[in-house]
Tab-separated table of C-alpha atoms and ligand atoms in Angstrom:
chain	number	residue	atom	x	y	z
A	3	UNK	CA	-131.073	236.523	1.481
A	4	UNK	CA	-131.059	232.758	1.781
A	5	UNK	CA	-133.569	230.697	-0.324
A	6	UNK	CA	-136.246	229.166	1.493
A	7	UNK	CA	-135.459	225.352	2.258
A	8	UNK	CA	-138.420	223.969	-0.040
A	9	UNK	CA	-136.587	225.868	-2.878
A	10	UNK	CA	-133.208	224.612	-1.889
A	11	UNK	CA	-134.547	221.093	-1.783
A	12	UNK	CA	-136.065	221.217	-5.100
A	13	UNK	CA	-133.163	222.717	-6.980
A	14	UNK	CA	-130.850	220.097	-5.111
A	15	UNK	CA	-132.874	217.238	-6.095
A	16	UNK	CA	-133.021	218.612	-9.640
A	17	UNK	CA	-129.219	218.992	-9.734
A	18	UNK	CA	-128.548	215.478	-8.519
A	19	UNK	CA	-130.966	214.150	-11.261
A	20	UNK	CA	-129.248	216.082	-13.761
A	21	UNK	CA	-125.914	214.977	-12.704
A	22	UNK	CA	-126.862	211.400	-13.002
A	23	UNK	CA	-128.349	211.987	-16.393
A	24	UNK	CA	-125.279	213.830	-17.651
A	25	UNK	CA	-122.469	211.977	-16.204
A	26	UNK	CA	-123.750	208.871	-14.148
A	27	UNK	CA	-122.948	206.218	-16.655
A	28	UNK	CA	-119.751	207.929	-18.081
A	29	UNK	CA	-116.460	206.289	-17.355
A	30	UNK	CA	-113.605	208.595	-16.413
A	31	UNK	CA	-110.689	208.818	-19.012
A	32	UNK	CA	-107.753	206.485	-19.242
A	33	UNK	CA	-105.677	207.060	-16.051
A	34	UNK	CA	-102.653	205.259	-14.901
A	35	UNK	CA	-101.117	204.923	-11.592
A	36	UNK	CA	-97.324	203.877	-11.190
A	37	UNK	CA	-96.950	202.646	-7.515
A	38	UNK	CA	-93.986	202.129	-5.285
A	39	UNK	CA	-90.253	203.265	-4.739
A	40	UNK	CA	-88.720	204.458	-8.027
A	41	UNK	CA	-92.188	204.703	-9.695
A	42	UNK	CA	-91.272	208.605	-10.506
A	43	UNK	CA	-88.703	207.038	-13.005
A	44	UNK	CA	-91.284	205.018	-14.655
A	45	UNK	CA	-93.765	208.001	-14.942
A	46	UNK	CA	-91.017	210.220	-16.360
A	47	UNK	CA	-90.279	207.300	-18.987
A	48	UNK	CA	-94.080	207.398	-19.956
A	49	UNK	CA	-94.033	211.051	-20.524
A	50	UNK	CA	-90.933	210.820	-22.729
A	51	UNK	CA	-92.360	207.777	-24.608
A	52	UNK	CA	-95.535	209.884	-25.352
A	53	UNK	CA	-93.463	212.189	-27.341
A	54	UNK	CA	-93.124	215.295	-25.201
A	55	UNK	CA	-89.925	217.227	-25.752
A	56	UNK	CA	-90.851	220.157	-23.682
A	57	UNK	CA	-92.400	219.737	-20.153
A	58	UNK	CA	-93.470	222.561	-17.620
A	59	UNK	CA	-92.777	221.253	-14.168
A	60	UNK	CA	-95.154	223.098	-11.728
A	61	UNK	CA	-94.063	223.050	-8.060
A	62	UNK	CA	-93.421	225.390	-5.030
A	63	UNK	CA	-90.267	227.239	-3.927
A	64	UNK	CA	-89.414	225.074	-0.926
A	65	UNK	CA	-89.425	221.789	-2.861
A	66	UNK	CA	-87.317	223.453	-5.534
A	67	UNK	CA	-84.876	224.793	-2.796
A	68	UNK	CA	-84.727	221.382	-1.120
A	69	UNK	CA	-83.727	219.737	-4.542
A	70	UNK	CA	-86.588	217.288	-4.212
A	71	UNK	CA	-88.429	218.640	-7.403
A	72	UNK	CA	-85.142	218.623	-9.309
A	73	UNK	CA	-84.253	215.336	-8.413
A	74	UNK	CA	-87.702	213.767	-9.034
A	75	UNK	CA	-87.824	214.792	-12.661
A	76	UNK	CA	-84.190	214.395	-13.302
A	77	UNK	CA	-84.957	211.045	-15.263
A	78	UNK	CA	-86.992	213.365	-17.732
A	79	UNK	CA	-83.608	215.517	-18.637
A	80	UNK	CA	-81.696	212.117	-18.917
A	81	UNK	CA	-84.021	211.251	-21.653
A	82	UNK	CA	-83.478	214.625	-23.678
A	83	UNK	CA	-86.703	216.201	-22.443
A	84	UNK	CA	-86.231	220.019	-22.028
A	85	UNK	CA	-87.747	221.076	-18.519
A	86	UNK	CA	-89.343	224.509	-17.973
A	87	UNK	CA	-90.363	225.558	-14.397
A	88	UNK	CA	-92.987	227.371	-12.554
A	89	UNK	CA	-92.280	227.014	-8.948
A	90	UNK	CA	-94.243	230.102	-7.649
A	91	UNK	CA	-97.033	228.139	-6.307
A	92	UNK	CA	-98.254	228.972	-2.684
A	93	UNK	CA	-100.533	227.292	-0.516
A	94	UNK	CA	-104.303	227.751	-1.561
A	95	UNK	CA	-103.238	228.876	-5.276
A	96	UNK	CA	-104.637	231.835	-6.820
A	97	UNK	CA	-105.866	232.895	-10.279
A	98	UNK	CA	-102.572	234.863	-10.367
A	99	UNK	CA	-100.503	231.611	-9.970
A	100	UNK	CA	-102.413	230.128	-12.729
A	101	UNK	CA	-101.831	233.050	-15.005
A	102	UNK	CA	-97.972	233.086	-14.138
A	103	UNK	CA	-97.896	229.340	-14.729
A	104	UNK	CA	-99.590	229.714	-17.929
A	105	UNK	CA	-97.082	232.298	-19.118
A	106	UNK	CA	-94.291	229.820	-18.226
A	107	UNK	CA	-95.851	227.085	-20.283
A	108	UNK	CA	-96.498	229.484	-23.353
A	109	UNK	CA	-92.910	230.922	-23.235
A	110	UNK	CA	-91.511	227.471	-23.094
A	111	UNK	CA	-93.612	226.018	-25.781
A	112	UNK	CA	-94.212	223.136	-23.303
A	113	UNK	CA	-96.703	220.601	-24.466
A	114	UNK	CA	-97.445	218.854	-20.967
A	115	UNK	CA	-97.479	219.776	-17.449
A	116	UNK	CA	-95.955	218.090	-14.801
A	117	UNK	CA	-97.038	218.784	-11.160
A	118	UNK	CA	-94.615	217.851	-8.320
A	119	UNK	CA	-96.034	218.651	-4.811
A	120	UNK	CA	-99.063	218.759	-2.780
A	121	UNK	CA	-102.674	219.452	-3.524
A	122	UNK	CA	-101.839	223.278	-4.254
A	123	UNK	CA	-99.286	222.588	-6.875
A	124	UNK	CA	-101.517	219.782	-8.467
A	125	UNK	CA	-104.533	222.021	-8.636
A	126	UNK	CA	-102.501	224.864	-10.060
A	127	UNK	CA	-100.955	222.603	-12.508
A	128	UNK	CA	-104.440	221.364	-13.920
A	129	UNK	CA	-105.453	225.098	-14.274
A	130	UNK	CA	-102.357	225.884	-15.988
A	131	UNK	CA	-102.763	222.911	-18.325
A	132	UNK	CA	-106.224	224.272	-19.353
A	133	UNK	CA	-104.798	227.711	-20.067
A	134	UNK	CA	-102.858	226.140	-22.847
A	135	UNK	CA	-105.929	225.733	-25.071
A	136	UNK	CA	-108.131	228.504	-23.445
A	137	UNK	CA	-109.778	231.433	-24.935
A	138	UNK	CA	-111.648	232.582	-21.941
A	139	UNK	CA	-110.708	233.811	-18.410
A	140	UNK	CA	-110.366	231.066	-15.608
A	141	UNK	CA	-112.806	232.739	-13.342
A	142	UNK	CA	-115.504	231.957	-15.959
A	143	UNK	CA	-114.847	228.009	-15.441
A	144	UNK	CA	-115.962	228.188	-11.654
A	145	UNK	CA	-118.600	225.532	-11.115
A	146	UNK	CA	-119.434	221.854	-11.960
A	147	UNK	CA	-118.085	220.649	-15.220
A	148	UNK	CA	-117.443	224.059	-16.492
A	149	UNK	CA	-113.888	223.863	-17.419
A	150	UNK	CA	-112.815	223.735	-21.250
A	151	UNK	CA	-112.888	220.518	-22.892
A	152	UNK	CA	-109.220	220.588	-23.923
A	153	UNK	CA	-105.956	220.828	-21.844
A	154	UNK	CA	-102.105	220.283	-22.206
A	155	UNK	CA	-101.802	216.491	-20.858
A	156	UNK	CA	-101.303	216.622	-17.010
A	157	UNK	CA	-98.857	214.253	-15.050
A	158	UNK	CA	-98.619	214.190	-11.230
A	159	UNK	CA	-95.914	213.170	-8.865
A	160	UNK	CA	-97.544	213.925	-5.366
A	161	UNK	CA	-95.258	214.749	-2.475
A	162	UNK	CA	-98.084	214.577	0.462
A	163	UNK	CA	-100.467	211.825	0.790
A	164	UNK	CA	-103.902	213.254	1.296
A	165	UNK	CA	-105.385	215.642	-1.205
A	166	UNK	CA	-106.180	212.992	-3.656
A	167	UNK	CA	-106.137	215.696	-6.445
A	168	UNK	CA	-103.905	213.385	-8.316
A	169	UNK	CA	-106.905	211.160	-9.090
A	170	UNK	CA	-109.484	213.900	-9.523
A	171	UNK	CA	-110.706	215.946	-12.337
A	172	UNK	CA	-111.159	219.003	-9.970
A	173	UNK	CA	-109.218	221.987	-8.566
A	174	UNK	CA	-109.894	224.513	-5.761
A	175	UNK	CA	-108.532	227.897	-6.607
A	176	UNK	CA	-108.677	230.978	-4.363
A	177	UNK	CA	-109.864	234.511	-5.838
A	178	UNK	CA	-107.677	237.086	-4.027
A	179	UNK	CA	-110.393	239.610	-4.687
A	180	UNK	CA	-112.722	238.259	-2.010
A	181	UNK	CA	-110.644	235.374	-0.530
A	182	UNK	CA	-113.322	232.778	-1.887
A	183	UNK	CA	-112.348	229.231	-2.667
A	184	UNK	CA	-113.610	228.203	-6.060
A	185	UNK	CA	-114.132	224.739	-7.280
A	186	UNK	CA	-113.359	224.016	-11.036
A	187	UNK	CA	-114.000	220.748	-12.626
A	188	UNK	CA	-114.049	219.042	-16.178
A	189	UNK	CA	-112.756	215.970	-17.498
A	190	UNK	CA	-109.748	217.383	-19.256
A	191	UNK	CA	-108.334	218.106	-15.786
A	192	UNK	CA	-107.932	214.342	-14.761
A	193	UNK	CA	-104.268	213.540	-14.798
A	194	UNK	CA	-103.057	211.139	-17.645
A	195	UNK	CA	-100.670	209.228	-15.244
A	196	UNK	CA	-99.157	209.550	-11.603
A	197	UNK	CA	-96.313	208.094	-9.616
A	198	UNK	CA	-96.988	207.188	-6.057
A	199	UNK	CA	-93.586	207.100	-4.809
A	200	UNK	CA	-93.025	206.935	-0.975
A	201	UNK	CA	-89.225	207.979	-1.313
A	202	UNK	CA	-90.499	211.588	-1.934
A	203	UNK	CA	-92.597	211.409	1.397
A	204	UNK	CA	-90.068	210.174	3.802
A	205	UNK	CA	-89.351	212.707	6.589
A	206	UNK	CA	-92.449	214.905	5.920
A	207	UNK	CA	-93.030	217.027	8.817
A	208	UNK	CA	-95.630	215.369	11.411
A	209	UNK	CA	-98.063	218.121	11.097
A	210	UNK	CA	-98.336	218.083	7.340
A	211	UNK	CA	-98.514	214.288	7.499
A	212	UNK	CA	-101.267	214.355	9.808
A	213	UNK	CA	-103.367	217.094	8.251
A	214	UNK	CA	-103.135	215.759	4.763
A	215	UNK	CA	-103.835	212.178	6.247
A	216	UNK	CA	-107.061	213.374	7.770
A	217	UNK	CA	-107.986	215.285	4.620
A	218	UNK	CA	-107.763	211.750	2.918
A	219	UNK	CA	-109.819	210.158	5.538
A	220	UNK	CA	-112.323	213.099	4.921
A	221	UNK	CA	-112.609	212.073	1.220
A	222	UNK	CA	-113.232	208.454	1.970
A	223	UNK	CA	-116.089	209.198	4.593
A	224	UNK	CA	-117.820	211.972	2.515
A	225	UNK	CA	-117.597	209.831	-0.565
A	226	UNK	CA	-119.053	206.782	1.200
A	227	UNK	CA	-121.889	208.450	3.098
A	228	UNK	CA	-123.101	210.722	0.101
A	229	UNK	CA	-126.408	209.983	-1.490
A	230	UNK	CA	-125.220	209.132	-4.800
A	231	UNK	CA	-124.480	205.391	-5.708
A	232	UNK	CA	-122.049	205.615	-8.418
A	233	UNK	CA	-119.286	203.403	-9.863
A	234	UNK	CA	-116.635	202.077	-7.450
A	235	UNK	CA	-117.294	204.782	-4.783
A	236	UNK	CA	-117.960	202.458	-1.972
A	237	UNK	CA	-115.131	200.155	-2.768
A	238	UNK	CA	-112.618	202.876	-3.334
A	239	UNK	CA	-113.804	205.006	-0.251
A	240	UNK	CA	-113.552	202.012	1.879
A	241	UNK	CA	-109.863	201.094	0.854
A	242	UNK	CA	-109.081	204.779	1.592
A	243	UNK	CA	-110.842	204.616	5.204
A	244	UNK	CA	-109.121	201.255	5.991
A	245	UNK	CA	-105.730	202.427	4.717
A	246	UNK	CA	-105.670	205.687	6.677
A	247	UNK	CA	-106.623	203.792	10.001
A	248	UNK	CA	-104.020	201.328	9.306
A	249	UNK	CA	-101.244	203.445	8.310
A	250	UNK	CA	-101.620	207.205	9.639
A	251	UNK	CA	-100.589	206.117	13.141
A	252	UNK	CA	-97.710	203.868	11.867
A	253	UNK	CA	-96.304	206.714	9.844
A	254	UNK	CA	-96.515	209.525	12.544
A	255	UNK	CA	-94.443	207.025	14.947
A	256	UNK	CA	-92.011	206.098	12.215
A	257	UNK	CA	-91.879	209.120	9.640
A	258	UNK	CA	-89.035	207.049	7.582
A	259	UNK	CA	-90.912	204.017	7.292
A	260	UNK	CA	-91.205	203.519	3.493
A	261	UNK	CA	-94.038	200.913	3.732
A	262	UNK	CA	-96.078	202.920	5.935
A	263	UNK	CA	-95.653	205.970	3.486
A	264	UNK	CA	-96.759	204.004	0.493
A	265	UNK	CA	-99.613	202.827	2.637
A	266	UNK	CA	-100.832	206.531	3.092
A	267	UNK	CA	-100.145	207.283	-0.496
A	268	UNK	CA	-102.242	204.588	-1.612
A	269	UNK	CA	-105.051	205.356	0.663
A	270	UNK	CA	-105.138	209.076	-0.292
A	271	UNK	CA	-105.082	207.993	-3.970
A	272	UNK	CA	-107.964	205.943	-3.358
A	273	UNK	CA	-109.793	208.650	-1.511
A	274	UNK	CA	-109.296	210.595	-4.909
A	275	UNK	CA	-110.692	207.977	-7.029
A	276	UNK	CA	-113.642	207.868	-4.802
A	277	UNK	CA	-114.384	211.590	-4.828
A	278	UNK	CA	-113.761	211.785	-8.563
A	279	UNK	CA	-116.962	209.751	-9.027
A	280	UNK	CA	-119.258	211.560	-6.433
A	281	UNK	CA	-117.358	214.612	-5.213
A	282	UNK	CA	-116.667	215.584	-1.480
A	283	UNK	CA	-119.500	216.929	0.828
A	284	UNK	CA	-120.518	219.362	3.541
A	285	UNK	CA	-117.480	218.932	5.589
A	286	UNK	CA	-115.644	220.409	2.895
A	287	UNK	CA	-118.197	223.084	2.305
A	288	UNK	CA	-117.657	224.167	5.929
A	289	UNK	CA	-113.913	223.643	6.083
A	290	UNK	CA	-113.341	225.587	2.902
A	291	UNK	CA	-114.815	228.863	4.568
A	292	UNK	CA	-112.430	228.136	7.530
A	293	UNK	CA	-109.411	228.104	4.950
A	294	UNK	CA	-110.505	231.212	3.176
A	295	UNK	CA	-111.182	233.489	6.102
A	296	UNK	CA	-108.528	232.116	8.722
A	297	UNK	CA	-106.111	230.361	6.405
A	298	UNK	CA	-106.454	227.157	8.350
A	299	UNK	CA	-104.784	224.293	6.375
A	300	UNK	CA	-107.401	222.289	4.295
A	301	UNK	CA	-106.791	219.077	6.358
A	302	UNK	CA	-106.767	220.720	9.712
A	303	UNK	CA	-110.079	222.219	9.160
A	304	UNK	CA	-111.603	219.094	7.670
A	305	UNK	CA	-110.351	217.328	10.783
A	306	UNK	CA	-111.989	219.890	13.232
A	307	UNK	CA	-115.433	219.967	11.382
A	308	UNK	CA	-115.770	216.075	10.567
A	309	UNK	CA	-116.769	214.629	13.966
A	310	UNK	CA	-119.172	217.505	14.643
A	311	UNK	CA	-121.115	217.687	11.450
A	312	UNK	CA	-121.193	213.733	11.273
A	313	UNK	CA	-122.918	214.078	14.669
A	314	UNK	CA	-125.305	216.812	13.533
A	315	UNK	CA	-126.307	214.478	10.480
A	316	UNK	CA	-128.073	212.327	13.004
A	317	UNK	CA	-130.054	209.571	11.597
A	318	UNK	CA	-129.746	210.163	7.899
A	319	UNK	CA	-125.842	209.249	7.827
A	320	UNK	CA	-126.345	206.481	10.733
A	321	UNK	CA	-126.682	203.297	8.489
A	322	UNK	CA	-123.523	204.230	6.260
A	323	UNK	CA	-121.511	205.245	9.171
A	324	UNK	CA	-122.415	201.889	10.890
A	325	UNK	CA	-121.145	200.116	7.760
A	326	UNK	CA	-117.759	201.754	8.075
A	327	UNK	CA	-117.182	200.302	11.605
A	328	UNK	CA	-115.454	197.031	10.455
A	329	UNK	CA	-112.870	199.195	8.480
A	330	UNK	CA	-111.692	200.606	11.800
A	331	UNK	CA	-111.985	197.581	14.081
A	332	UNK	CA	-115.730	198.353	15.320
A	333	UNK	CA	-118.294	195.731	15.279
A	334	UNK	CA	-121.289	196.824	13.165
A	335	UNK	CA	-123.669	194.964	15.306
A	336	UNK	CA	-122.633	196.726	18.583
A	337	UNK	CA	-124.999	199.207	19.972
A	338	UNK	CA	-124.635	202.846	18.543
A	339	UNK	CA	-121.974	201.734	15.978
A	340	UNK	CA	-122.395	204.984	14.125
A	341	UNK	CA	-121.670	206.894	17.362
A	342	UNK	CA	-118.411	204.695	17.896
A	343	UNK	CA	-117.291	205.227	14.293
A	344	UNK	CA	-117.489	209.063	14.818
A	345	UNK	CA	-115.686	208.698	17.989
A	346	UNK	CA	-112.911	206.668	16.407
A	347	UNK	CA	-112.551	209.231	13.731
A	348	UNK	CA	-112.239	212.008	16.253
A	349	UNK	CA	-109.808	210.114	18.283
A	350	UNK	CA	-107.595	209.466	15.319
A	351	UNK	CA	-107.292	213.212	14.763
A	352	UNK	CA	-106.653	213.934	18.384
A	353	UNK	CA	-103.946	210.997	18.329
A	354	UNK	CA	-102.510	212.966	15.419
A	355	UNK	CA	-101.862	215.797	17.293
A	356	UNK	CA	-104.256	218.030	15.282
A	357	UNK	CA	-105.935	220.986	16.894
A	358	UNK	CA	-109.711	220.538	17.553
A	359	UNK	CA	-110.458	224.183	17.884
A	360	UNK	CA	-109.685	227.538	16.288
A	361	UNK	CA	-109.110	230.655	18.248
A	362	UNK	CA	-109.756	232.935	15.397
A	363	UNK	CA	-113.281	232.172	14.782
A	364	UNK	CA	-115.513	235.067	15.714
A	365	UNK	CA	-119.399	235.435	16.011
A	366	UNK	CA	-118.967	238.409	13.888
A	367	UNK	CA	-117.756	236.169	10.899
A	368	UNK	CA	-120.766	233.679	11.401
A	369	UNK	CA	-123.326	235.145	8.790
A	370	UNK	CA	-120.623	234.977	6.155
A	371	UNK	CA	-119.265	231.742	7.158
A	372	UNK	CA	-122.658	230.156	7.241
A	373	UNK	CA	-124.119	231.688	4.001
A	374	UNK	CA	-120.969	230.602	2.089
A	375	UNK	CA	-120.993	227.185	3.509
A	376	UNK	CA	-124.765	226.507	2.961
A	377	UNK	CA	-124.385	227.765	-0.685
A	378	UNK	CA	-121.517	225.326	-1.305
A	379	UNK	CA	-123.155	222.555	0.313
A	380	UNK	CA	-126.141	222.964	-1.984
A	381	UNK	CA	-123.793	221.634	-4.664
A	382	UNK	CA	-122.806	218.445	-3.011
A	383	UNK	CA	-124.513	215.123	-2.729
A	384	UNK	CA	-124.045	214.753	1.118
A	385	UNK	CA	-126.485	212.916	3.171
A	386	UNK	CA	-128.786	215.931	3.521
A	387	UNK	CA	-128.819	219.686	2.972
A	388	UNK	CA	-127.326	221.865	5.563
A	389	UNK	CA	-129.316	224.417	7.434
A	390	UNK	CA	-127.860	227.497	8.838
A	391	UNK	CA	-128.431	226.057	12.192
A	392	UNK	CA	-126.317	223.117	11.348
A	393	UNK	CA	-123.280	225.206	10.490
A	394	UNK	CA	-123.684	227.392	13.529
A	395	UNK	CA	-123.886	224.272	15.805
A	396	UNK	CA	-120.526	223.095	14.210
A	397	UNK	CA	-118.975	226.516	14.402
A	398	UNK	CA	-119.924	226.889	18.269
A	399	UNK	CA	-118.112	223.563	19.023
A	400	UNK	CA	-114.897	224.346	17.282
A	401	UNK	CA	-114.613	228.077	18.425
A	402	UNK	CA	-112.138	228.214	21.184
B	523	FE2	FE1	-110.128	217.617	0.687
């Protein structure tokens, strides 16, 4: 049974105060981003210079078959580093993937983990790196900052621009038993260094480009409108939002434009830097349930939910949404600037050819979707707590 709102409010404020006390003044660990064409080579040099002789590469089957993963890490072999592979990651990685990858890590005596791929490979790689030192089961790490404090060093070469996982200390892992999506976080999960190389993203299919791009935008928006003022979240979220509005239409029109691909890679990275400070929000809380139950791709689900939940928030998000106007060419002094911002976000998703409704959503699933979304949202510093009615209202709007 759902907790009464007064109790949720009290627990929510307590958790926010505790988070501010525990991590509010902490800087994140040293982290480097190599940026631009050829930056994968610089990252490989850094890994080799750090003394690693055996490295586990974590990727997915299609990237391996295309030869993209092998060519990205070829500079490591050229420097005499032995490569070990786990290429079994699938979309929405599971604890089974984590265990399989950990076996490959241990059997190869690898001392570092290098993710090549999208968010699924990056998240799996972080968990596999934690398994190197762990004496507990990964299911027990679910929750805020519950991951072990030690991990093998993690390096990342993203091949999509959206997840931001290359800049965060979190991962989302699916539990095959109940299909739930579980957030695991801890400072050891922050990658040591990343390469944002547009050459690896040229020709990425339009649907993946659009969906991951709108995921990045969701990160920027949720980090900006949340109620926790911390670090550089306003500045980095702004750079993400401005970048997505500038480069996503361009990259969809010109998939082989390296400048536009780099613009999106940097925007997505800044979205990751922003959420690494204040986390995502309740758009993700609802979208994760749609991913779990209907296997909607993460960015597609976020894009579907975002404009509706922003409208549901009403006055509590209005001032911050208004501030976002100039990042997308909207005069903040105009009447109803916040509404225009939401309209612009919605239009960007539509113009990117992403679906706005989902046939699979069924009324019989509402109780499960609502209870899980509300429970997850209680862990975020969104503009306000979600009510069950808020979630139902969003679901009504995106049901076909
Ligand atoms: Fe996301």
